[in-house]
PDB file of C-alpha atoms in Angstrom:
ATOM      1  CA  MET A 469     -30.877  25.679  -1.517  1.00  0.00           C
ATOM      2  CA  VAL A 470     -28.556  25.088   1.430  1.00  0.00           C
ATOM      3  CA  SER A 471     -30.828  22.323   2.700  1.00  0.00           C
ATOM      4  CA  LEU A 472     -30.686  20.558  -0.664  1.00  0.00           C
ATOM      5  CA  LEU A 473     -26.885  20.799  -0.736  1.00  0.00           C
ATOM      6  CA  ASN A 474     -26.707  19.415   2.805  1.00  0.00           C
ATOM      7  CA  ARG A 475     -28.863  16.430   1.860  1.00  0.00           C
ATOM      8  CA  VAL A 476     -26.720  15.690  -1.196  1.00  0.00           C
ATOM      9  CA  PHE A 477     -23.529  16.053   0.838  1.00  0.00           C
ATOM     10  CA  MET A 478     -24.779  13.879   3.707  1.00  0.00           C
ATOM     11  CA  GLY A 479     -26.052  11.262   1.246  1.00  0.00           C
ATOM     12  CA  GLY A 480     -22.599  11.121  -0.323  1.00  0.00           C
ATOM     13  CA  ILE A 481     -20.990  10.644   3.075  1.00  0.00           C
ATOM     14  CA  ALA A 482     -23.416   7.850   3.918  1.00  0.00           C
ATOM     15  CA  VAL A 483     -22.521   6.037   0.688  1.00  0.00           C
ATOM     16  CA  LEU A 484     -18.800   6.375   1.449  1.00  0.00           C
ATOM     17  CA  VAL A 485     -19.250   5.107   5.005  1.00  0.00           C
ATOM     18  CA  LEU A 486     -21.307   2.139   3.857  1.00  0.00           C
ATOM     19  CA  THR A 487     -18.739   1.321   1.190  1.00  0.00           C
ATOM     20  CA  ALA A 488     -15.909   1.535   3.714  1.00  0.00           C
ATOM     21  CA  CYS A 489     -17.733  -0.617   6.256  1.00  0.00           C
ATOM     22  CA  ALA A 490     -18.563  -3.297   3.724  1.00  0.00           C
ATOM     23  CA  SER A 491     -14.976  -3.582   2.533  1.00  0.00           C
ATOM     24  CA  SER A 492     -12.517  -6.202   3.742  1.00  0.00           C
ATOM     25  CA  VAL A 493      -9.596  -4.041   2.611  1.00  0.00           C
ATOM     26  CA  PRO A 494      -7.530  -2.699   5.555  1.00  0.00           C
ATOM     27  CA  SER A 495      -7.728   1.070   5.960  1.00  0.00           C
ATOM     28  CA  ASN A 496      -3.946   1.399   5.575  1.00  0.00           C
ATOM     29  CA  PHE A 497      -3.806  -0.609   2.323  1.00  0.00           C
ATOM     30  CA  ILE A 498      -2.855   1.395  -0.780  1.00  0.00           C
ATOM     31  CA  TYR A 499      -4.181   0.259  -4.136  1.00  0.00           C
ATOM     32  CA  GLU A 500      -3.524   3.119  -6.523  1.00  0.00           C
ATOM     33  CA  THR A 501      -4.110   2.041 -10.078  1.00  0.00           C
ATOM     34  CA  SER A 502      -4.183   4.279 -13.081  1.00  0.00           C
ATOM     35  CA  LEU A 503      -7.577   5.110 -14.481  1.00  0.00           C
ATOM     36  CA  ARG A 504      -6.435   4.061 -17.923  1.00  0.00           C
ATOM     37  CA  GLY A 505      -4.039   1.277 -17.059  1.00  0.00           C
ATOM     38  CA  GLU A 506      -4.367  -2.425 -17.600  1.00  0.00           C
ATOM     39  CA  GLN A 507      -7.799  -2.690 -16.038  1.00  0.00           C
ATOM     40  CA  GLY A 508      -9.342  -0.096 -18.337  1.00  0.00           C
ATOM     41  CA  PHE A 509     -11.332   2.845 -17.032  1.00  0.00           C
ATOM     42  CA  ILE A 510     -12.350   1.944 -13.493  1.00  0.00           C
ATOM     43  CA  GLY A 511     -14.000   3.870 -10.721  1.00  0.00           C
ATOM     44  CA  ARG A 512     -13.753   3.756  -6.941  1.00  0.00           C
ATOM     45  CA  SER A 513     -15.936   0.694  -6.437  1.00  0.00           C
ATOM     46  CA  GLU A 514     -14.065  -1.261  -9.118  1.00  0.00           C
ATOM     47  CA  LYS A 515     -10.723  -0.368  -7.482  1.00  0.00           C
ATOM     48  CA  LEU A 516     -12.067  -1.514  -4.137  1.00  0.00           C
ATOM     49  CA  SER A 517     -13.243  -4.765  -5.673  1.00  0.00           C
ATOM     50  CA  ALA A 518      -9.861  -5.307  -7.374  1.00  0.00           C
ATOM     51  CA  ALA A 519      -8.038  -4.666  -4.078  1.00  0.00           C
ATOM     52  CA  GLU A 520     -10.331  -7.119  -2.267  1.00  0.00           C
ATOM     53  CA  THR A 521      -9.670  -9.735  -4.938  1.00  0.00           C
ATOM     54  CA  LEU A 522      -5.914  -9.279  -4.539  1.00  0.00           C
ATOM     55  CA  LEU A 523      -6.093  -9.644  -0.748  1.00  0.00           C
ATOM     56  CA  ASP A 524      -8.653 -12.460  -0.784  1.00  0.00           C
ATOM     57  CA  GLY A 525      -6.377 -14.622  -2.948  1.00  0.00           C
ATOM     58  CA  GLY A 526      -4.580 -15.748   0.207  1.00  0.00           C
ATOM     59  CA  ARG A 527      -1.034 -14.869  -0.841  1.00  0.00           C
ATOM     60  CA  VAL A 528      -0.839 -11.184   0.065  1.00  0.00           C
ATOM     61  CA  SER A 529      -0.919 -10.533   3.785  1.00  0.00           C
ATOM     62  CA  ASP A 530      -0.554  -7.552   6.085  1.00  0.00           C
ATOM     63  CA  PRO A 531       3.198  -7.075   6.708  1.00  0.00           C
ATOM     64  CA  ALA A 532       2.756  -5.696  10.263  1.00  0.00           C
ATOM     65  CA  PRO A 533       3.009  -9.074  12.071  1.00  0.00           C
ATOM     66  CA  GLU A 534       6.129 -10.005  10.105  1.00  0.00           C
ATOM     67  CA  LEU A 535       7.706  -6.617  10.834  1.00  0.00           C
ATOM     68  CA  ARG A 536       6.905  -6.939  14.550  1.00  0.00           C
ATOM     69  CA  ALA A 537       8.395 -10.440  14.602  1.00  0.00           C
ATOM     70  CA  ALA A 538      11.579  -9.149  12.943  1.00  0.00           C
ATOM     71  CA  LEU A 539      11.883  -6.408  15.573  1.00  0.00           C
ATOM     72  CA  PRO A 540      10.844  -7.847  18.949  1.00  0.00           C
ATOM     73  CA  GLY A 541      10.573  -5.176  21.613  1.00  0.00           C
ATOM     74  CA  ALA A 542      10.033  -2.391  19.103  1.00  0.00           C
ATOM     75  CA  THR A 543       6.855  -0.411  18.665  1.00  0.00           C
ATOM     76  CA  VAL A 544       5.812  -0.713  15.035  1.00  0.00           C
ATOM     77  CA  LYS A 545       3.227   1.572  13.467  1.00  0.00           C
ATOM     78  CA  LEU A 546       2.433   0.490   9.929  1.00  0.00           C
ATOM     79  CA  ARG A 547       1.191   3.673   8.273  1.00  0.00           C
ATOM     80  CA  ASN A 548       0.397   2.158   4.880  1.00  0.00           C
ATOM     81  CA  TRP A 549       1.377  -0.566   2.469  1.00  0.00           C
ATOM     82  CA  GLY A 550       0.258  -1.789  -0.913  1.00  0.00           C
ATOM     83  CA  VAL A 551       0.571  -1.135  -4.618  1.00  0.00           C
ATOM     84  CA  ARG A 552       0.808   2.127  -6.547  1.00  0.00           C
ATOM     85  CA  TYR A 553       1.685   3.209 -10.057  1.00  0.00           C
ATOM     86  CA  PHE A 554       4.711   5.269 -11.019  1.00  0.00           C
ATOM     87  CA  GLU A 555       3.804   8.902 -11.487  1.00  0.00           C
ATOM     88  CA  LYS A 556       5.516   9.108 -14.888  1.00  0.00           C
ATOM     89  CA  ASN A 557       4.323   5.747 -16.244  1.00  0.00           C
ATOM     90  CA  TRP A 558       0.856   4.548 -15.331  1.00  0.00           C
ATOM     91  CA  ASN A 559       1.534   1.051 -16.639  1.00  0.00           C
ATOM     92  CA  ARG A 560       4.367   0.275 -14.192  1.00  0.00           C
ATOM     93  CA  TYR A 561       3.912  -0.308 -10.470  1.00  0.00           C
ATOM     94  CA  GLN A 562       5.681  -0.341  -7.106  1.00  0.00           C
ATOM     95  CA  VAL A 563       5.007  -2.087  -3.831  1.00  0.00           C
ATOM     96  CA  VAL A 564       5.016   0.375  -0.917  1.00  0.00           C
ATOM     97  CA  LEU A 565       5.794  -0.005   2.800  1.00  0.00           C
ATOM     98  CA  ASN A 566       5.616   2.970   5.192  1.00  0.00           C
ATOM     99  CA  ALA A 567       6.231   2.274   8.875  1.00  0.00           C
ATOM    100  CA  ASP A 568       7.439   4.084  11.974  1.00  0.00           C
ATOM    101  CA  ILE A 569       9.547   2.016  14.375  1.00  0.00           C
ATOM    102  CA  SER A 570      10.696   3.023  17.822  1.00  0.00           C
ATOM    103  CA  GLU A 571      12.202   1.475  20.913  1.00  0.00           C
ATOM    104  CA  THR A 572      12.696   2.969  24.336  1.00  0.00           C
ATOM    105  CA  GLY A 573      15.895   4.990  24.396  1.00  0.00           C
ATOM    106  CA  GLN A 574      16.595   4.524  20.702  1.00  0.00           C
ATOM    107  CA  ARG A 575      16.148   6.624  17.605  1.00  0.00           C
ATOM    108  CA  LYS A 576      12.779   6.468  15.852  1.00  0.00           C
ATOM    109  CA  VAL A 577      13.141   5.089  12.342  1.00  0.00           C
ATOM    110  CA  LYS A 578      10.800   5.977   9.520  1.00  0.00           C
ATOM    111  CA  CYS A 579      10.787   3.298   6.854  1.00  0.00           C
ATOM    112  CA  ARG A 580       9.526   4.769   3.592  1.00  0.00           C
ATOM    113  CA  LEU A 581      10.402   2.003   1.167  1.00  0.00           C
ATOM    114  CA  VAL A 582       9.297   1.045  -2.335  1.00  0.00           C
ATOM    115  CA  SER A 583      10.104  -1.872  -4.591  1.00  0.00           C
ATOM    116  CA  PRO A 584      11.415  -1.271  -7.163  1.00  0.00           C
ATOM    117  CA  GLU A 585      12.863   2.211  -6.913  1.00  0.00           C
ATOM    118  CA  LYS A 586      13.582   2.569 -10.643  1.00  0.00           C
ATOM    119  CA  LEU A 587      10.956   2.629 -13.348  1.00  0.00           C
ATOM    120  CA  THR A 588      13.081   0.376 -15.577  1.00  0.00           C
ATOM    121  CA  ASP A 589      12.761  -2.447 -13.018  1.00  0.00           C
ATOM    122  CA  ALA A 590       9.043  -1.985 -12.397  1.00  0.00           C
ATOM    123  CA  PRO A 591       6.505  -4.715 -13.183  1.00  0.00           C
ATOM    124  CA  THR A 592       3.093  -4.217 -14.713  1.00  0.00           C
ATOM    125  CA  LEU A 593      -0.034  -4.552 -12.635  1.00  0.00           C
ATOM    126  CA  ARG A 594      -0.746  -7.903 -14.286  1.00  0.00           C
ATOM    127  CA  GLU A 595       2.689  -9.179 -13.294  1.00  0.00           C
ATOM    128  CA  LEU A 596       2.143  -8.074  -9.695  1.00  0.00           C
ATOM    129  CA  ARG A 597      -1.339  -9.613  -9.525  1.00  0.00           C
ATOM    130  CA  ALA A 598      -0.389 -12.904 -11.204  1.00  0.00           C
ATOM    131  CA  ASN A 599      -0.650 -16.060  -9.101  1.00  0.00           C
ATOM    132  CA  ASP A 600      -2.881 -14.358  -6.508  1.00  0.00           C
ATOM    133  CA  GLY A 601      -0.344 -11.585  -5.896  1.00  0.00           C
ATOM    134  CA  ALA A 602       2.705 -13.754  -5.252  1.00  0.00           C
ATOM    135  CA  GLU A 603       4.997 -11.007  -6.578  1.00  0.00           C
ATOM    136  CA  VAL A 604       3.395  -8.413  -4.311  1.00  0.00           C
ATOM    137  CA  GLN A 605       3.983 -10.664  -1.305  1.00  0.00           C
ATOM    138  CA  ARG A 606       7.575 -11.419  -2.334  1.00  0.00           C
ATOM    139  CA  ARG A 607       8.321  -7.713  -2.606  1.00  0.00           C
ATOM    140  CA  LEU A 608       6.566  -6.950   0.689  1.00  0.00           C
ATOM    141  CA  GLU A 609       8.697  -9.547   2.467  1.00  0.00           C
ATOM    142  CA  ALA A 610      11.861  -7.991   1.012  1.00  0.00           C
ATOM    143  CA  LEU A 611      10.717  -4.538   2.146  1.00  0.00           C
ATOM    144  CA  VAL A 612      10.052  -5.838   5.675  1.00  0.00           C
ATOM    145  CA  LYS A 613      13.600  -7.241   5.834  1.00  0.00           C
ATOM    146  CA  ALA A 614      15.033  -3.963   4.504  1.00  0.00           C
ATOM    147  CA  CYS A 615      13.029  -1.951   7.036  1.00  0.00           C
ATOM    148  CA  ALA A 616      14.205  -4.156   9.920  1.00  0.00           C
ATOM    149  CA  ALA A 617      17.805  -3.815   8.741  1.00  0.00           C
ATOM    150  CA  GLN A 618      17.385  -0.029   8.420  1.00  0.00           C
ATOM    151  CA  HIS A 619      16.129   0.153  12.012  1.00  0.00           C
ATOM    152  CA  LYS A 620      18.944  -2.005  13.369  1.00  0.00           C
ATOM    153  CA  GLN A 621      21.582  -0.033  11.456  1.00  0.00           C
ATOM    154  CA  ALA A 622      20.197   3.334  12.580  1.00  0.00           C
ATOM    155  CA  ASN A 623      20.266   2.268  16.211  1.00  0.00           C
ATOM    156  CA  THR A 624      23.742   0.727  16.185  1.00  0.00           C
ATOM    157  CA  THR A 625      25.356   3.853  14.744  1.00  0.00           C
ATOM    158  CA  THR A 626      24.092   6.150  17.523  1.00  0.00           C
TER     159      THR A 626
END
């Protein structure tokens, strides 16, 4: 019985590893869509495919290089970034940016930013994905600027 469970468990891990290796989606990219949102009922592989489509459109790019350029000399660790739904409304979405920024002799800043913050301002997934994700990229760029400003402000007030 234990042997059978081990084989099933190991087979499941192998499938997950193969899926992760075959994906072009960065490991720190968040794409949390509701199961019953605008895309209908979708599983893990469909979410992965939808995330790949969003990133392969050419508009949405990893914000780490832009954040590093905005803060020369700082160590930037981009924990995660992407798109997620609001907990209380699965049809409205936010763009997320989570980064840790530090410089020698200065305070470490944790940027935990979302756009928008209020549900009333939140777009639908279709609105975010329109035009190859142009709205996602626009919001990411605004979050990068806000994170850089947050770091500069935190380190000038010390």
